[in-house]
Amino acid sequence: SSETATPSIVHMGDADTDLLLRTSDGVDVTVHSVILRLASADKLLQLPRVVDAASTFPVIQLNFEFQVLRALLELCYPLRSPRNEEVGPEYLYLARRLLQVAKQYDIPRIADAVKQRIMQNYVKTDPLLVYFLSVEQVWQDVAVAAAQSTVYLDIEDTYHPWMELLPAVSYYNLLDYRRRYQITLVKTLCKYPS
């Protein structure tokens, strides 16, 4: 994550914002409720309002941090390109948290966009983390692509905390897939010597 200071207030547009979202780390973000509705974030908008005499907008207190809200809003707002500050494993950690929020508030558009970005940018560069994340999210297509990308990596003695979030059989299946793929590869190479 970036080491720049987190602002205390962020405006998603200069005019016509009508709602203030307050993150768990104390950042106030003014937004357009109509854009959140169009992005199917209705469940988020149905959260109770909190009283804040200092705000001219209704205030919703969120249970997640600004970094996640910023990423979510960048996917909701049209014509805003994601800032892509997080790359590699950092993005995958953010993506996991973003997927949890998307599931909690039933925003499938966010999950679809995150899945697409992971498929396009991370399957080959961080296949082990992508595999764990895809198993957790029940993304079979992503899990298979990530498993294929691990075949040439030495992961047998690798540990990652995300392993503990999944049943042991998930990691066993990955190792078994790699073993079978490598056997097939060796047989194919022996069949057609150079």
PDB file of C-alpha atoms in Angstrom:
ATOM      1  CA  SER A   1       0.000   0.000   0.000  1.00  0.00           C
ATOM      2  CA  SER A   2       0.990   3.583  -0.530  1.00  0.00           C
ATOM      3  CA  GLU A   3       2.753   5.500   2.217  1.00  0.00           C
ATOM      4  CA  THR A   4       0.967   8.771   1.456  1.00  0.00           C
ATOM      5  CA  ALA A   5      -1.258  10.152   4.185  1.00  0.00           C
ATOM      6  CA  THR A   6      -4.898   9.174   3.989  1.00  0.00           C
ATOM      7  CA  PRO A   7      -7.049  12.280   3.490  1.00  0.00           C
ATOM      8  CA  SER A   8      -9.777  12.965   6.020  1.00  0.00           C
ATOM      9  CA  ILE A   9     -12.332  13.850   3.334  1.00  0.00           C
ATOM     10  CA  VAL A  10     -12.546  12.778  -0.295  1.00  0.00           C
ATOM     11  CA  HIS A  11     -15.027  14.053  -2.868  1.00  0.00           C
ATOM     12  CA  MET A  12     -16.152  11.713  -5.652  1.00  0.00           C
ATOM     13  CA  GLY A  13     -17.121  14.514  -8.000  1.00  0.00           C
ATOM     14  CA  ASP A  14     -17.430  18.220  -7.444  1.00  0.00           C
ATOM     15  CA  ALA A  15     -21.160  18.746  -7.677  1.00  0.00           C
ATOM     16  CA  ASP A  16     -24.388  17.083  -6.681  1.00  0.00           C
ATOM     17  CA  THR A  17     -22.940  14.653  -4.140  1.00  0.00           C
ATOM     18  CA  ASP A  18     -25.683  13.812  -1.694  1.00  0.00           C
ATOM     19  CA  LEU A  19     -24.274  11.236   0.727  1.00  0.00           C
ATOM     20  CA  LEU A  20     -21.277  10.881   3.002  1.00  0.00           C
ATOM     21  CA  LEU A  21     -19.703   7.464   3.553  1.00  0.00           C
ATOM     22  CA  ARG A  22     -17.472   7.253   6.639  1.00  0.00           C
ATOM     23  CA  THR A  23     -14.905   4.472   6.591  1.00  0.00           C
ATOM     24  CA  SER A  24     -13.757   2.441   9.570  1.00  0.00           C
ATOM     25  CA  ASP A  25     -10.435   4.306   9.509  1.00  0.00           C
ATOM     26  CA  GLY A  26     -12.177   7.694   9.756  1.00  0.00           C
ATOM     27  CA  VAL A  27     -12.165   8.961   6.167  1.00  0.00           C
ATOM     28  CA  ASP A  28     -15.285  10.772   4.975  1.00  0.00           C
ATOM     29  CA  VAL A  29     -16.136  10.284   1.294  1.00  0.00           C
ATOM     30  CA  THR A  30     -18.886  12.269  -0.399  1.00  0.00           C
ATOM     31  CA  VAL A  31     -20.620  10.326  -3.160  1.00  0.00           C
ATOM     32  CA  HIS A  32     -23.569  10.396  -5.530  1.00  0.00           C
ATOM     33  CA  SER A  33     -26.163   7.929  -4.255  1.00  0.00           C
ATOM     34  CA  VAL A  34     -27.606   7.577  -7.765  1.00  0.00           C
ATOM     35  CA  ILE A  35     -24.270   6.220  -9.041  1.00  0.00           C
ATOM     36  CA  LEU A  36     -24.161   3.675  -6.232  1.00  0.00           C
ATOM     37  CA  ARG A  37     -27.732   2.655  -7.093  1.00  0.00           C
ATOM     38  CA  LEU A  38     -26.785   2.249 -10.765  1.00  0.00           C
ATOM     39  CA  ALA A  39     -23.848   0.067  -9.669  1.00  0.00           C
ATOM     40  CA  SER A  40     -26.315  -2.144  -7.739  1.00  0.00           C
ATOM     41  CA  ALA A  41     -24.954  -1.098  -4.344  1.00  0.00           C
ATOM     42  CA  ASP A  42     -28.471  -0.828  -2.901  1.00  0.00           C
ATOM     43  CA  LYS A  43     -27.685  -2.899   0.172  1.00  0.00           C
ATOM     44  CA  LEU A  44     -24.879  -0.507   1.075  1.00  0.00           C
ATOM     45  CA  LEU A  45     -27.256   2.435   0.675  1.00  0.00           C
ATOM     46  CA  GLN A  46     -29.787   0.788   2.995  1.00  0.00           C
ATOM     47  CA  LEU A  47     -27.421   0.912   5.962  1.00  0.00           C
ATOM     48  CA  PRO A  48     -28.693   3.112   8.786  1.00  0.00           C
ATOM     49  CA  ARG A  49     -27.752   6.767   8.738  1.00  0.00           C
ATOM     50  CA  VAL A  50     -25.801   8.157  11.677  1.00  0.00           C
ATOM     51  CA  VAL A  51     -26.355  11.602  13.121  1.00  0.00           C
ATOM     52  CA  ASP A  52     -23.519  14.039  12.527  1.00  0.00           C
ATOM     53  CA  ALA A  53     -24.327  17.706  13.116  1.00  0.00           C
ATOM     54  CA  ALA A  54     -21.137  18.737  11.282  1.00  0.00           C
ATOM     55  CA  SER A  55     -22.212  17.105   8.003  1.00  0.00           C
ATOM     56  CA  THR A  56     -24.579  18.644   5.483  1.00  0.00           C
ATOM     57  CA  PHE A  57     -25.178  15.167   4.012  1.00  0.00           C
ATOM     58  CA  PRO A  58     -26.708  11.999   5.429  1.00  0.00           C
ATOM     59  CA  VAL A  59     -23.864   9.882   6.867  1.00  0.00           C
ATOM     60  CA  ILE A  60     -23.422   6.106   6.596  1.00  0.00           C
ATOM     61  CA  GLN A  61     -20.800   4.495   8.840  1.00  0.00           C
ATOM     62  CA  LEU A  62     -19.020   1.641   7.047  1.00  0.00           C
ATOM     63  CA  ASN A  63     -17.253  -1.354   8.591  1.00  0.00           C
ATOM     64  CA  PHE A  64     -14.350  -1.318   6.119  1.00  0.00           C
ATOM     65  CA  GLU A  65     -11.382   0.924   5.435  1.00  0.00           C
ATOM     66  CA  PHE A  66     -10.834   3.746   2.946  1.00  0.00           C
ATOM     67  CA  GLN A  67      -8.501   1.749   0.679  1.00  0.00           C
ATOM     68  CA  VAL A  68     -11.313  -0.750   0.029  1.00  0.00           C
ATOM     69  CA  LEU A  69     -13.973   1.940  -0.410  1.00  0.00           C
ATOM     70  CA  ARG A  70     -11.744   3.832  -2.862  1.00  0.00           C
ATOM     71  CA  ALA A  71     -11.247   0.666  -4.942  1.00  0.00           C
ATOM     72  CA  LEU A  72     -14.995  -0.077  -4.812  1.00  0.00           C
ATOM     73  CA  LEU A  73     -15.958   3.448  -5.884  1.00  0.00           C
ATOM     74  CA  GLU A  74     -13.436   3.435  -8.723  1.00  0.00           C
ATOM     75  CA  LEU A  75     -15.275   0.414 -10.101  1.00  0.00           C
ATOM     76  CA  CYS A  76     -18.720   1.984  -9.558  1.00  0.00           C
ATOM     77  CA  TYR A  77     -18.118   5.422 -11.018  1.00  0.00           C
ATOM     78  CA  PRO A  78     -18.327   5.573 -14.814  1.00  0.00           C
ATOM     79  CA  LEU A  79     -15.405   7.055 -16.728  1.00  0.00           C
ATOM     80  CA  ARG A  80     -13.059   6.763 -13.745  1.00  0.00           C
ATOM     81  CA  SER A  81     -10.123   4.513 -14.361  1.00  0.00           C
ATOM     82  CA  PRO A  82      -8.810   2.595 -11.386  1.00  0.00           C
ATOM     83  CA  ARG A  83      -5.655   4.170  -9.949  1.00  0.00           C
ATOM     84  CA  ASN A  84      -3.887   0.800  -9.897  1.00  0.00           C
ATOM     85  CA  GLU A  85      -1.611   1.859  -7.043  1.00  0.00           C
ATOM     86  CA  GLU A  86      -1.537  -1.666  -5.718  1.00  0.00           C
ATOM     87  CA  VAL A  87       0.223  -4.247  -7.838  1.00  0.00           C
ATOM     88  CA  GLY A  88       1.194  -7.866  -7.380  1.00  0.00           C
ATOM     89  CA  PRO A  89       0.423  -9.418  -4.031  1.00  0.00           C
ATOM     90  CA  GLU A  90      -0.644  -6.035  -2.615  1.00  0.00           C
ATOM     91  CA  TYR A  91      -3.495  -5.871  -5.116  1.00  0.00           C
ATOM     92  CA  LEU A  92      -4.499  -9.458  -4.365  1.00  0.00           C
ATOM     93  CA  TYR A  93      -4.814  -8.639  -0.647  1.00  0.00           C
ATOM     94  CA  LEU A  94      -6.945  -5.610  -1.514  1.00  0.00           C
ATOM     95  CA  ALA A  95      -8.932  -7.684  -4.021  1.00  0.00           C
ATOM     96  CA  ARG A  96      -9.705 -10.284  -1.360  1.00  0.00           C
ATOM     97  CA  ARG A  97     -11.022  -7.593   0.998  1.00  0.00           C
ATOM     98  CA  LEU A  98     -12.939  -5.934  -1.851  1.00  0.00           C
ATOM     99  CA  LEU A  99     -14.551  -9.266  -2.739  1.00  0.00           C
ATOM    100  CA  GLN A 100     -15.610  -9.736   0.884  1.00  0.00           C
ATOM    101  CA  VAL A 101     -17.290  -6.312   0.863  1.00  0.00           C
ATOM    102  CA  ALA A 102     -18.900  -6.987  -2.537  1.00  0.00           C
ATOM    103  CA  LYS A 103     -20.329 -10.227  -1.173  1.00  0.00           C
ATOM    104  CA  GLN A 104     -21.468  -8.643   2.106  1.00  0.00           C
ATOM    105  CA  TYR A 105     -23.332  -5.883   0.267  1.00  0.00           C
ATOM    106  CA  ASP A 106     -24.367  -8.005  -2.737  1.00  0.00           C
ATOM    107  CA  ILE A 107     -22.562  -6.026  -5.470  1.00  0.00           C
ATOM    108  CA  PRO A 108     -21.828  -8.646  -8.167  1.00  0.00           C
ATOM    109  CA  ARG A 109     -20.508  -6.035 -10.600  1.00  0.00           C
ATOM    110  CA  ILE A 110     -17.535  -5.456  -8.282  1.00  0.00           C
ATOM    111  CA  ALA A 111     -16.772  -9.174  -7.988  1.00  0.00           C
ATOM    112  CA  ASP A 112     -16.925  -9.552 -11.782  1.00  0.00           C
ATOM    113  CA  ALA A 113     -14.552  -6.618 -12.353  1.00  0.00           C
ATOM    114  CA  VAL A 114     -12.070  -7.887  -9.744  1.00  0.00           C
ATOM    115  CA  LYS A 115     -12.160 -11.395 -11.226  1.00  0.00           C
ATOM    116  CA  GLN A 116     -11.493 -10.021 -14.709  1.00  0.00           C
ATOM    117  CA  ARG A 117      -8.538  -7.940 -13.492  1.00  0.00           C
ATOM    118  CA  ILE A 118      -7.064 -10.943 -11.672  1.00  0.00           C
ATOM    119  CA  MET A 119      -7.429 -13.166 -14.749  1.00  0.00           C
ATOM    120  CA  GLN A 120      -5.809 -10.565 -16.994  1.00  0.00           C
ATOM    121  CA  ASN A 121      -2.973  -9.435 -14.733  1.00  0.00           C
ATOM    122  CA  TYR A 122      -2.143 -11.890 -11.940  1.00  0.00           C
ATOM    123  CA  VAL A 123      -2.644 -15.522 -12.980  1.00  0.00           C
ATOM    124  CA  LYS A 124       0.864 -15.744 -14.427  1.00  0.00           C
ATOM    125  CA  THR A 125       2.671 -13.396 -12.024  1.00  0.00           C
ATOM    126  CA  ASP A 126       1.196 -14.563  -8.691  1.00  0.00           C
ATOM    127  CA  PRO A 127      -0.386 -17.930  -9.471  1.00  0.00           C
ATOM    128  CA  LEU A 128      -0.255 -19.403  -5.977  1.00  0.00           C
ATOM    129  CA  LEU A 129      -2.109 -16.499  -4.340  1.00  0.00           C
ATOM    130  CA  VAL A 130      -4.514 -16.375  -7.266  1.00  0.00           C
ATOM    131  CA  TYR A 131      -5.157 -20.100  -6.838  1.00  0.00           C
ATOM    132  CA  PHE A 132      -5.977 -19.686  -3.137  1.00  0.00           C
ATOM    133  CA  LEU A 133      -8.201 -16.679  -3.830  1.00  0.00           C
ATOM    134  CA  SER A 134      -9.997 -18.414  -6.699  1.00  0.00           C
ATOM    135  CA  VAL A 135     -10.687 -21.523  -4.606  1.00  0.00           C
ATOM    136  CA  GLU A 136     -12.091 -19.299  -1.849  1.00  0.00           C
ATOM    137  CA  GLN A 137     -14.280 -17.484  -4.396  1.00  0.00           C
ATOM    138  CA  VAL A 138     -15.249 -20.740  -6.192  1.00  0.00           C
ATOM    139  CA  TRP A 139     -13.844 -19.497  -9.502  1.00  0.00           C
ATOM    140  CA  GLN A 140     -13.014 -22.798 -11.154  1.00  0.00           C
ATOM    141  CA  ASP A 141     -11.773 -21.244 -14.409  1.00  0.00           C
ATOM    142  CA  VAL A 142      -9.351 -18.982 -12.555  1.00  0.00           C
ATOM    143  CA  ALA A 143      -8.221 -21.824 -10.274  1.00  0.00           C
ATOM    144  CA  VAL A 144      -7.368 -24.004 -13.284  1.00  0.00           C
ATOM    145  CA  ALA A 145      -5.477 -21.177 -15.020  1.00  0.00           C
ATOM    146  CA  ALA A 146      -3.546 -20.425 -11.819  1.00  0.00           C
ATOM    147  CA  ALA A 147      -2.780 -24.125 -11.273  1.00  0.00           C
ATOM    148  CA  GLN A 148      -1.397 -24.320 -14.809  1.00  0.00           C
ATOM    149  CA  SER A 149       0.808 -21.309 -14.100  1.00  0.00           C
ATOM    150  CA  THR A 150       2.287 -22.962 -10.984  1.00  0.00           C
ATOM    151  CA  VAL A 151       3.560 -25.998 -12.890  1.00  0.00           C
ATOM    152  CA  TYR A 152       6.994 -24.488 -13.500  1.00  0.00           C
ATOM    153  CA  LEU A 153       7.374 -23.021 -10.003  1.00  0.00           C
ATOM    154  CA  ASP A 154       8.864 -24.689  -6.954  1.00  0.00           C
ATOM    155  CA  ILE A 155       5.985 -24.441  -4.473  1.00  0.00           C
ATOM    156  CA  GLU A 156       6.166 -27.739  -2.579  1.00  0.00           C
ATOM    157  CA  ASP A 157       7.734 -26.139   0.521  1.00  0.00           C
ATOM    158  CA  THR A 158       5.923 -22.834   0.187  1.00  0.00           C
ATOM    159  CA  TYR A 159       3.740 -21.537   3.001  1.00  0.00           C
ATOM    160  CA  HIS A 160       1.283 -18.684   2.813  1.00  0.00           C
ATOM    161  CA  PRO A 161      -1.260 -17.681   5.496  1.00  0.00           C
ATOM    162  CA  TRP A 162      -4.084 -17.968   2.946  1.00  0.00           C
ATOM    163  CA  MET A 163      -3.474 -21.728   2.959  1.00  0.00           C
ATOM    164  CA  GLU A 164      -5.105 -21.841   6.372  1.00  0.00           C
ATOM    165  CA  LEU A 165      -8.315 -20.351   5.009  1.00  0.00           C
ATOM    166  CA  LEU A 166      -8.964 -23.302   2.724  1.00  0.00           C
ATOM    167  CA  PRO A 167      -9.493 -27.002   3.268  1.00  0.00           C
ATOM    168  CA  ALA A 168      -6.239 -28.979   3.016  1.00  0.00           C
ATOM    169  CA  VAL A 169      -7.693 -30.849   0.047  1.00  0.00           C
ATOM    170  CA  SER A 170      -7.495 -27.627  -2.010  1.00  0.00           C
ATOM    171  CA  TYR A 171      -3.720 -27.481  -1.686  1.00  0.00           C
ATOM    172  CA  TYR A 172      -3.472 -31.261  -2.172  1.00  0.00           C
ATOM    173  CA  ASN A 173      -5.465 -30.932  -5.410  1.00  0.00           C
ATOM    174  CA  LEU A 174      -3.047 -28.269  -6.626  1.00  0.00           C
ATOM    175  CA  LEU A 175      -0.002 -30.424  -5.872  1.00  0.00           C
ATOM    176  CA  ASP A 176      -1.662 -33.464  -7.449  1.00  0.00           C
ATOM    177  CA  TYR A 177      -2.548 -31.467 -10.583  1.00  0.00           C
ATOM    178  CA  ARG A 178       1.051 -30.276 -10.883  1.00  0.00           C
ATOM    179  CA  ARG A 179       2.399 -33.824 -10.442  1.00  0.00           C
ATOM    180  CA  ARG A 180       0.071 -35.257 -13.101  1.00  0.00           C
ATOM    181  CA  TYR A 181       0.824 -32.381 -15.492  1.00  0.00           C
ATOM    182  CA  GLN A 182       4.564 -32.832 -15.065  1.00  0.00           C
ATOM    183  CA  ILE A 183       4.310 -36.602 -15.697  1.00  0.00           C
ATOM    184  CA  THR A 184       2.333 -35.936 -18.868  1.00  0.00           C
ATOM    185  CA  LEU A 185       4.884 -33.355 -19.961  1.00  0.00           C
ATOM    186  CA  VAL A 186       7.804 -35.758 -19.418  1.00  0.00           C
ATOM    187  CA  LYS A 187       5.997 -38.550 -21.318  1.00  0.00           C
ATOM    188  CA  THR A 188       5.297 -36.195 -24.194  1.00  0.00           C
ATOM    189  CA  LEU A 189       8.896 -35.010 -24.344  1.00  0.00           C
ATOM    190  CA  CYS A 190      10.186 -38.618 -24.269  1.00  0.00           C
ATOM    191  CA  LYS A 191       7.794 -39.551 -27.062  1.00  0.00           C
ATOM    192  CA  TYR A 192       9.114 -36.787 -29.308  1.00  0.00           C
ATOM    193  CA  PRO A 193      12.852 -36.426 -28.588  1.00  0.00           C
ATOM    194  CA  SER A 194      14.586 -33.522 -30.258  1.00  0.00           C
TER     195      SER A 194
END
